[in-house]
Structure formats: C-alpha cells, structure tokens
Short mmCIF file of C-alpha atoms in Angstrom, two decimals:
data_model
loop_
_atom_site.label_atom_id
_atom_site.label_comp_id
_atom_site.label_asym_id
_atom_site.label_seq_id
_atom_site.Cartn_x
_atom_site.Cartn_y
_atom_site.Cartn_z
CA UNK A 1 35.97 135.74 141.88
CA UNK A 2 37.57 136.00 138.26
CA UNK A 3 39.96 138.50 139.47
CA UNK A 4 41.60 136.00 142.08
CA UNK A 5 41.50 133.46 139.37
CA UNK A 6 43.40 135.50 136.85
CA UNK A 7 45.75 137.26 139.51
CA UNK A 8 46.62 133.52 140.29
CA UNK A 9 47.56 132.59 136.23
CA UNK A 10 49.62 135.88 136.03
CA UNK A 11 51.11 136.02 139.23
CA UNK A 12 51.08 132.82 141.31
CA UNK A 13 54.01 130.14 140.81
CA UNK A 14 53.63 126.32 141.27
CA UNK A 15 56.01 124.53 143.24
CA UNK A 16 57.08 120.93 144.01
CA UNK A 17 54.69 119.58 146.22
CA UNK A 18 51.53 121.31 144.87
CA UNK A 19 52.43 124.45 147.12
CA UNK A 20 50.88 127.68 145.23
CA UNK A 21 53.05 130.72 145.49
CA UNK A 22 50.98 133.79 145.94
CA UNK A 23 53.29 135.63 148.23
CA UNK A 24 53.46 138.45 145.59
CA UNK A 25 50.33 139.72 146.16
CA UNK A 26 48.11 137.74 148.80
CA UNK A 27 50.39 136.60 151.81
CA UNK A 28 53.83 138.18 152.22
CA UNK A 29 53.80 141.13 150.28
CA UNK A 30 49.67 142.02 150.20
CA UNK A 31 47.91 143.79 147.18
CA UNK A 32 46.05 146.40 149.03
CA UNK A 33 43.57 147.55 146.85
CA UNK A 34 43.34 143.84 145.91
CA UNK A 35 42.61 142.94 149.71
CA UNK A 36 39.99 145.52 149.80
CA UNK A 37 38.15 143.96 146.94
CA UNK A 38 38.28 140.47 148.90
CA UNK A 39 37.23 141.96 151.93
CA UNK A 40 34.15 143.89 150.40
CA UNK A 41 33.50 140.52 148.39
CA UNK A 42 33.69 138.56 152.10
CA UNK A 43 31.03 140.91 153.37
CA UNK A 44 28.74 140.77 149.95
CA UNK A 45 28.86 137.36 150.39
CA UNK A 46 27.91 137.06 154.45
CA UNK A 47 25.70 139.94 153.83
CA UNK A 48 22.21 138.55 155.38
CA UNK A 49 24.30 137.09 158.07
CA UNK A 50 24.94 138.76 161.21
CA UNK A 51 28.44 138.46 161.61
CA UNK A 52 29.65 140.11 164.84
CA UNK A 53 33.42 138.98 164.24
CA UNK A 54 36.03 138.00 162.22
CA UNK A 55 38.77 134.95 162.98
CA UNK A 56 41.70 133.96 161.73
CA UNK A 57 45.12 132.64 162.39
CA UNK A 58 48.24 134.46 162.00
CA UNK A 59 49.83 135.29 160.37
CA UNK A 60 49.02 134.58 156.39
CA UNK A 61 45.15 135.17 157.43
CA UNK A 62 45.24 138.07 158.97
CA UNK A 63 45.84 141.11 155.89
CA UNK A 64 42.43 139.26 154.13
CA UNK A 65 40.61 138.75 157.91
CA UNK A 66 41.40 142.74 158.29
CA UNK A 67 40.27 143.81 155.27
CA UNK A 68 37.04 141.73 155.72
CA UNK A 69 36.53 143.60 159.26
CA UNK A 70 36.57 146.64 157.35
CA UNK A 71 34.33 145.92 154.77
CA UNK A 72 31.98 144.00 157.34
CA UNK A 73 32.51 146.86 160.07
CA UNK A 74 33.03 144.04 162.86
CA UNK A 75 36.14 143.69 164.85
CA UNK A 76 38.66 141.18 163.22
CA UNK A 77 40.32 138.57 165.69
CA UNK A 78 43.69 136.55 165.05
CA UNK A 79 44.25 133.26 166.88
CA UNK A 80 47.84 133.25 168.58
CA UNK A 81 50.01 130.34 167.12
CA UNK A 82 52.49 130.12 170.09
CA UNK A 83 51.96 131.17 173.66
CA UNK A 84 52.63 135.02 174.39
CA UNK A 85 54.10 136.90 177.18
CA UNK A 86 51.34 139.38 176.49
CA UNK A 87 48.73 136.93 176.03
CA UNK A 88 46.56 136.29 178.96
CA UNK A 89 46.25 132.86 180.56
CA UNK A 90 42.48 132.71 179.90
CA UNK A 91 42.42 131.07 176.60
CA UNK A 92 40.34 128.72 174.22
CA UNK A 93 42.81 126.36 172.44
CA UNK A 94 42.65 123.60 170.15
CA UNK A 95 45.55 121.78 168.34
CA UNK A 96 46.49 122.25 164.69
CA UNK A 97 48.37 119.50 162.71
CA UNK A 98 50.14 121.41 159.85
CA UNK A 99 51.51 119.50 156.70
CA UNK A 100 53.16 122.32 155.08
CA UNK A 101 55.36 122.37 158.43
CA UNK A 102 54.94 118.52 159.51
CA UNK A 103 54.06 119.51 163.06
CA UNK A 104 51.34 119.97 165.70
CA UNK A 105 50.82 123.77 167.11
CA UNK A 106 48.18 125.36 169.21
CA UNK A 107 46.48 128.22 168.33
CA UNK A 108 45.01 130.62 171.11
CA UNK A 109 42.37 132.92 171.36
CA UNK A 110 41.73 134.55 174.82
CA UNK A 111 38.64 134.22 176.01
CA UNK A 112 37.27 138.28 176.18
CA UNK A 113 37.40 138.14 172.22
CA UNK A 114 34.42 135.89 172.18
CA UNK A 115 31.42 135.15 173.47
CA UNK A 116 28.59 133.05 173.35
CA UNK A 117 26.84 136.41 171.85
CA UNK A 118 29.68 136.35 168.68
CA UNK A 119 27.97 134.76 165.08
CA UNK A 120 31.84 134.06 164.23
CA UNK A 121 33.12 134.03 159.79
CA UNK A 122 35.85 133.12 159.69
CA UNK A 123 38.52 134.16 157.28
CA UNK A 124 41.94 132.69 156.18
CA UNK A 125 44.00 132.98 152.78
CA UNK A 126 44.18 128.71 152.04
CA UNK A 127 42.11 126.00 152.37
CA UNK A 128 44.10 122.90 151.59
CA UNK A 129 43.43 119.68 154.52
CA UNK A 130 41.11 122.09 156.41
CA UNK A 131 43.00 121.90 159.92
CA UNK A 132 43.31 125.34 160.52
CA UNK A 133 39.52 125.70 160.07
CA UNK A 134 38.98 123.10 162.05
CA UNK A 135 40.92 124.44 165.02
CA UNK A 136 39.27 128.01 164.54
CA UNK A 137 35.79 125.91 164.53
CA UNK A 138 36.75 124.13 167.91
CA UNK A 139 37.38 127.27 169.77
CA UNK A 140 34.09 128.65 168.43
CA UNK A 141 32.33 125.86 169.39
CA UNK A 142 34.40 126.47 173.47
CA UNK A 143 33.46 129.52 173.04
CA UNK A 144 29.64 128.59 172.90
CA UNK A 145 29.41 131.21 169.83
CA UNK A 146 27.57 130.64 166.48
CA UNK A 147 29.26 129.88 163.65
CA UNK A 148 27.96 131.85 159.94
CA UNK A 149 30.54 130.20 157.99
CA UNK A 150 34.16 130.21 156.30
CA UNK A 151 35.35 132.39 153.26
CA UNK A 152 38.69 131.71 152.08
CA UNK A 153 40.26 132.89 149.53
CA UNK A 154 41.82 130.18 147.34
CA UNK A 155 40.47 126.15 148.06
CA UNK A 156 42.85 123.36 147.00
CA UNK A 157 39.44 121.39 145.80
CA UNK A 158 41.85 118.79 145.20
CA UNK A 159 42.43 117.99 148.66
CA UNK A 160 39.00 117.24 149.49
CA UNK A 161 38.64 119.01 152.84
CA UNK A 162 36.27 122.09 151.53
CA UNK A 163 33.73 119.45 150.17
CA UNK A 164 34.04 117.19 153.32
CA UNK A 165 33.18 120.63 155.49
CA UNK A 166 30.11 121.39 153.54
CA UNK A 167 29.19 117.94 153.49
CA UNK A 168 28.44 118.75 157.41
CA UNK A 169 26.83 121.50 156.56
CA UNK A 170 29.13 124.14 157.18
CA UNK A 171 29.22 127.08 154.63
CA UNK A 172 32.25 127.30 152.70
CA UNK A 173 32.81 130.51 150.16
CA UNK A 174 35.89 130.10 148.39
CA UNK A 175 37.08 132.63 145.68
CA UNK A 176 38.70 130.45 143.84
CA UNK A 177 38.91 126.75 143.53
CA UNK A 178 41.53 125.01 142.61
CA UNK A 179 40.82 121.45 140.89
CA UNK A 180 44.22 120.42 139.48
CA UNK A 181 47.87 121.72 139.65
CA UNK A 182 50.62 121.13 137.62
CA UNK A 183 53.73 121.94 136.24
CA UNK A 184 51.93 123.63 133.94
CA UNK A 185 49.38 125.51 135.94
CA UNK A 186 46.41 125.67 137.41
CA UNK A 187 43.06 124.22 136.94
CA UNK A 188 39.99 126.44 138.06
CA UNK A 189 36.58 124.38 139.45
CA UNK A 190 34.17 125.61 136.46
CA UNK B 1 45.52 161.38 167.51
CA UNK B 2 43.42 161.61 170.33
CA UNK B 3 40.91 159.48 169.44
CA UNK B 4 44.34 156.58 170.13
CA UNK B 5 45.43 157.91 173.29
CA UNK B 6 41.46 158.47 174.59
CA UNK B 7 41.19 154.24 173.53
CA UNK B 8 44.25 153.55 175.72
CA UNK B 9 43.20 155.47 178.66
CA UNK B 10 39.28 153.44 178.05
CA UNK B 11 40.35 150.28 176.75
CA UNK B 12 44.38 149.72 177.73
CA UNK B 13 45.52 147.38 180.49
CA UNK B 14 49.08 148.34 182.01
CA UNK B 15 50.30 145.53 183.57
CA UNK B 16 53.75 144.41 185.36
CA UNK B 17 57.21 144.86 183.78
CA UNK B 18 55.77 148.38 181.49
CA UNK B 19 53.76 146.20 179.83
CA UNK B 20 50.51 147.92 177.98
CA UNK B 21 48.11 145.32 176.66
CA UNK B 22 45.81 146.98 174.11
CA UNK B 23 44.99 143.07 172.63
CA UNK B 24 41.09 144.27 172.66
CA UNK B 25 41.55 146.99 169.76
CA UNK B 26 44.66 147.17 168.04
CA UNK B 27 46.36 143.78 167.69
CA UNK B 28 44.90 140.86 168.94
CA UNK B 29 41.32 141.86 168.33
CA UNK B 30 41.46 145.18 165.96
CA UNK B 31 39.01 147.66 165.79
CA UNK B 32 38.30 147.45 162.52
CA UNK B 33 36.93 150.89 161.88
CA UNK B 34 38.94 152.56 164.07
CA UNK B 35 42.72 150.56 162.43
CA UNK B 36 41.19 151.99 159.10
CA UNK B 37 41.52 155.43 161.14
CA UNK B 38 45.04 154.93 162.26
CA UNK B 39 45.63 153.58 158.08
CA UNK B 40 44.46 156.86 156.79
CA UNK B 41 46.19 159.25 159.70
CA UNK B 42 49.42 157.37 158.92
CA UNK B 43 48.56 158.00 155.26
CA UNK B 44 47.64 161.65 156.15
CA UNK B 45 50.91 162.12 157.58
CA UNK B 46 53.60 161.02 154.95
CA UNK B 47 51.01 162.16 152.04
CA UNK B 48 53.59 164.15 150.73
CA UNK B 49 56.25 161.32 150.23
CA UNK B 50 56.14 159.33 147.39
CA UNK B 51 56.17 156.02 149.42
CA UNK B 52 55.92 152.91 146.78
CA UNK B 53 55.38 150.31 150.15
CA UNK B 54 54.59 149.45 153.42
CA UNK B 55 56.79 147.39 155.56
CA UNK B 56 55.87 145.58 158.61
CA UNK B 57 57.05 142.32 160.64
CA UNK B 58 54.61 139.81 161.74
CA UNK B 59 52.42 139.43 163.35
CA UNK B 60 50.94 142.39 165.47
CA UNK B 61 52.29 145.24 162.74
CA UNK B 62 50.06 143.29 160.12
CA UNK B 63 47.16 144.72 160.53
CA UNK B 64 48.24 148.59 160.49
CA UNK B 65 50.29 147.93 157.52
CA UNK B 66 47.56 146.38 155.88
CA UNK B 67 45.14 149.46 156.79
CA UNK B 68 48.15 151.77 155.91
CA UNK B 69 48.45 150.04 152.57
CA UNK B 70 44.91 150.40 151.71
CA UNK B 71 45.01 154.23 152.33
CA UNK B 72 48.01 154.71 150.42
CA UNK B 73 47.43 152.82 147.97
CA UNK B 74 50.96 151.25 147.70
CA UNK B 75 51.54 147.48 148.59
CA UNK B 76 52.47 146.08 152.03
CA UNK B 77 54.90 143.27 153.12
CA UNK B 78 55.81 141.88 156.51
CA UNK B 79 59.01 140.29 157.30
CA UNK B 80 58.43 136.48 158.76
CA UNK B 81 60.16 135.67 161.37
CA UNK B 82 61.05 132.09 161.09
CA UNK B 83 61.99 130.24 157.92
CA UNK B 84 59.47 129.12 156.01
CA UNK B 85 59.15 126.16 153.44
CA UNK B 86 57.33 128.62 151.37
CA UNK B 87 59.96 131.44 151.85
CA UNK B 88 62.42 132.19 148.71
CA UNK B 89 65.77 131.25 150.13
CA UNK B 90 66.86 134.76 148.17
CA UNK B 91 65.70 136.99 151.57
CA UNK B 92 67.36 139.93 152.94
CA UNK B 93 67.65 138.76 156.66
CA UNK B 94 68.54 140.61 160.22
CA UNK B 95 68.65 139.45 163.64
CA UNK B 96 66.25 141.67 166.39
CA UNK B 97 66.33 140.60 169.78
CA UNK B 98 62.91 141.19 171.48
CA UNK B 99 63.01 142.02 174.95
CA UNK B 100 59.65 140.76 175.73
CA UNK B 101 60.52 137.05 174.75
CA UNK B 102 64.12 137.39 175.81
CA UNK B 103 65.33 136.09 172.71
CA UNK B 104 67.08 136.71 169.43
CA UNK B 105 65.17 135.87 166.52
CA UNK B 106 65.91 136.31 162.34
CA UNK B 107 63.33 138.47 160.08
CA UNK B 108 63.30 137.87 156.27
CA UNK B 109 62.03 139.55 153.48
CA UNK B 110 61.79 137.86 149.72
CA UNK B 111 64.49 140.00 147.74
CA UNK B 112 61.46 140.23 145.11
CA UNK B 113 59.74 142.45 147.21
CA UNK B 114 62.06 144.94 147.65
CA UNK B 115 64.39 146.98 145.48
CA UNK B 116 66.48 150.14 145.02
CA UNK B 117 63.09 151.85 143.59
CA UNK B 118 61.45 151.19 146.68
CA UNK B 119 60.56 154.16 148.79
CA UNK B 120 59.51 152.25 151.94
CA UNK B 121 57.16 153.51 155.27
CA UNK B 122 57.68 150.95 158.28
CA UNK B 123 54.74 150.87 160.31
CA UNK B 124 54.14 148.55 163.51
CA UNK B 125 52.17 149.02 166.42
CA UNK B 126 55.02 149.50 169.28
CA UNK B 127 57.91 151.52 169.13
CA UNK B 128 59.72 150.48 172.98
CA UNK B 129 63.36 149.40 172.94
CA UNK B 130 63.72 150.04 168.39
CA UNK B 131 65.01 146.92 168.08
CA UNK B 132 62.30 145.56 165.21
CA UNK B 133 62.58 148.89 163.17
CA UNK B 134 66.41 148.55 163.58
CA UNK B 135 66.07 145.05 161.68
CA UNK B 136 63.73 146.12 159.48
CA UNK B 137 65.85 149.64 158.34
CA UNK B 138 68.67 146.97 157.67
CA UNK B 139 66.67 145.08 155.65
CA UNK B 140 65.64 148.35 153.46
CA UNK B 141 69.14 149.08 153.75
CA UNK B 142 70.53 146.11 152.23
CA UNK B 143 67.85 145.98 149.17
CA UNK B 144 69.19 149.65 148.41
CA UNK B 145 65.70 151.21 149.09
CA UNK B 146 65.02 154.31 150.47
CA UNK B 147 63.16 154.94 153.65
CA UNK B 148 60.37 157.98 153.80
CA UNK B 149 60.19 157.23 158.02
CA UNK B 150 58.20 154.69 160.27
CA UNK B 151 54.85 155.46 161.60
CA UNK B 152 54.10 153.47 164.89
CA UNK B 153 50.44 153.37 166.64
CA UNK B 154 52.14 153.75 170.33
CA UNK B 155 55.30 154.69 171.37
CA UNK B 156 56.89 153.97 174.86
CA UNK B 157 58.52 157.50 174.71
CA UNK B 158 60.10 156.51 178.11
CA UNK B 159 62.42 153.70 176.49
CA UNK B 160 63.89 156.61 174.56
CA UNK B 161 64.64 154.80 171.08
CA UNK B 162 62.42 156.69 169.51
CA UNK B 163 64.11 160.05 170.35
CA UNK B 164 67.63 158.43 169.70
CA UNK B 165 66.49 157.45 165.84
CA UNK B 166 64.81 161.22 165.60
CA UNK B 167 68.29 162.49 166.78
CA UNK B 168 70.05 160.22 163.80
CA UNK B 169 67.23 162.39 161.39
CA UNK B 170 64.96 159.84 160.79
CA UNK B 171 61.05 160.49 160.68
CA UNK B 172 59.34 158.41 163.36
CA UNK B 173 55.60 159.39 163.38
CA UNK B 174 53.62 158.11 166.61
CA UNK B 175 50.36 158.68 166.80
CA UNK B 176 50.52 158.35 170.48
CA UNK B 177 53.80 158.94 173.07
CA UNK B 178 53.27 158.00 176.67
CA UNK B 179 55.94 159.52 178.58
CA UNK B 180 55.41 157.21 182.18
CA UNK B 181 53.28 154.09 183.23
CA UNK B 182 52.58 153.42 186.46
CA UNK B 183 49.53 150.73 188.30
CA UNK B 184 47.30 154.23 187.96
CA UNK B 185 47.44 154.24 184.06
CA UNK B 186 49.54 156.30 181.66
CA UNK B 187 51.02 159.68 181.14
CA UNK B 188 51.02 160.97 177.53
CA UNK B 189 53.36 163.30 175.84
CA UNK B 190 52.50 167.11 175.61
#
C-alpha cells in the first residue's frame, strides 16, 4: 500500500533499537480517514474469504481491527491483555512473550466471542517476532474456529517472523514491509 | 438513540455491584455496523462545533473514538495508561482512580498531539463515577486546548457525575441514561 509506505517516510521516526514511531498517525493518535482506507484495503484483500470476525489485541490493534470490521461488516473482537473485573471467567488464553516490554502477558478472549462457526482475520498494527499473532492463532485454534489469515499493517521483514508464518502456510498481507532500518530511514521490500 | 438503549435491554447483562456488561456489542466484541452508528450520531450531535480531535483513553473508548473520528473527519488519540517504552517522555499526565479495579492509575498523552488549537470531543463508552473524563479534561486543560463536550455511549445517570459536570456547563452527550439497575434489567431516562 504506497500510501502506508510514504505516510511512514514523512511521518514515522526511527528510534534506537529499530522501534518505528508511527504514533502520529497509526497507534496513539489514529488518522481516521487514513484507518478507513486500511480497513477497506483489509476487506479488498480478504474479499473471497468469508470472514465472520475480526481479532486483535489491545490496545495498538484495535483503531485498524475496527476500521476493518467496518469495511468487512463483521463484528471486530479485542483480546484482553490483563484479567478484568468485567471480563467473564470463561476464557481462551494463551501467553504472549513481548520484547518491546521484556515480559510474558496473557491475552484473553471469552469464550461467547467465538466459535467453532467463526473463519477468524486477524488484524494488528506490527508484525515484528510474530508473538502476538501467535497467541491470537492459539486461541483460534481453542476456539476450534478457522483461521482466513493475518493483515497487518506494517511487517518488520527484517525480523523474519512474517516469512517463517507463511512458510506454514498461513496467509500473511502486510501493507508495508519493512526490509532495513536505519538511522537514516527506512527500507521498503520491493 | 434508541436503537442503543433497545441493544442494552436485548443484548446487556446487569450483573452484581451495578455492573452492565455490554462486552458482546460495544467494547469487547463491537458491532461493527452498529459503533459506525453511534460514530456518526456522536458526529450528528456536535456537527456544529468545529472539533479538530477526538480524545479517548484505552482501551474500551477506542473503538467509539475511532468510529467518531471517521465521521468527523478529525483525528483521534487515546491516552495510555501505563508508561510505555514507545511513549514520548514529553506527555501531559493525570491520575484517575477507577472504581472498578480499585486502583489509581496515570493516563498520558504525547504533548505532540495536543495543542492550544485543539478543539477536542472526549468520547468513551461509560460515563459512571467521571473520574476518566476528569483526567482526561485535565489533560486538555494543561495542553491549553479547548473542549467542545464529551459524548459517552452509556451513562449510569444514577452515579450522578454526569449531572454534576452538566451543572459546571459542560456538554456531556449520552446517547443512552439509565436512571436504576436492578436483577430485572434497567430503567432508562425519560
């Protein structure tokens, strides 16, 4: 998607660490017409699939995982990172080791938001070492529902974990690829 | 907006402690047709304000804010709650103490996203005790932003913050009021 691409030159900043700041538009403070043309680019994309819901995890995924309900007219679903007051006790789980915070969390969906009759996409703003999709995949798989795919919007290619996932045949659609990152930038897969 | 209060009396759980769990449409697992709704009533109502951005705090305001933002046509931005590695240390911070958790907790916003031309709309789902748009009015009020009002899905009109911030002259829409909540379900406001 060359508008990701070129809202990433102008707007995103590189950090220490290869972290990608995108906050201005995709993450803390959200784009909205922006988010709308990732969501209807999510559903032209999963278009001859029958996608009966949307997951994520909150809360970075869940502006893009919205937006993609919308444009998909499916209900949109966030996994819970901590446990919830509100949250019923019926829950699938699965643990999430996350590098950007150098610690282990669970993420919970309760059970009534899917079903063995959900064909699941699942939707979340980064793909970097693939965890998070991972855990979302484990509960789908608890969940006995059928999984269409992943769309995220920007893919550290660099890390490896996108290529690894399609190497198992899961489908991966990533707006924008990242192949290199540097002081100076970033590098775009061609 | 009937169309809220007739999918709390079909789809809302009251449970123990005033508690209304509405996780199966607005946010847990949103409706994503019917948020859009809620995005352009909100919109509907402050059309004649010239609102320049949304502000939410994570995670269960996202989605409204993001629907709000896409019928306005203005960004939206959530406060985080905890410090993040990817957080600006240059936030505007206040402390809101949830009842529901029993605990005090910090929301941030990236100075960047906020400034003294900023006409701002909070939206969230809940309006109960006012403690998170308290917070969040501080924040606008330290970037030297104006506030157009808050717009709230559900209001617990029985807590009475809402009437207390009407009475201080600020615009609190809520699409839906219920005055009592008892085992049998819930009583709207006239």
């Amino acid at each position: 998607m060359k508008a990701l691409e070129q809202k990433i030159l102008t707007e995103g900043k590189v950090l220490p660490g290869n972290v990608l700041k995108v906050g201005s538009f995709l993450n803390q403070q959200m784009d909205s017409d922006f988010i709308m043309e990732i969501g209807l680019e999510i559903a032209r994309l999963y278009a001859a699939e029958k996608i009966t819901k949307v997951l994520t995890v909150e809360s970075s995924g869940i502006a893009l995982a919205v937006a993609a309900g919308i444009a998909l007219h499916v209900p949109s679903v966030f996994a819970k990172k901590h446990k919830s007051a509100n949250l019923s006790k019926e829950v699938y789980t699965a643990s999430v080791y996350s590098f950007t915070h150098g610690e282990t969390y669970e993420i919970a969906v309760a059970k009534e938001y899917l079903s063995k009759e959900d064909t699941v996409l699942i939707v979340d703003d980064f793909l970097a070492n693939g965890n998070a999709l991972r855990g979302l995949m484990q509960i789908i798989k608890e969940a006995g529902a059928g999984l269409a795919g992943c769309a995220v919007a920007i893919e550290k290619g660099f890390q490896g974990a996108g290529d690894e996932l399609r190497a198992q045949g899961i489908r991966i659609e990533s707006l924008a690829i990242i192949d290199g990152m540097s002081d100076g930038g970033v590098t775009f897969r061609a």
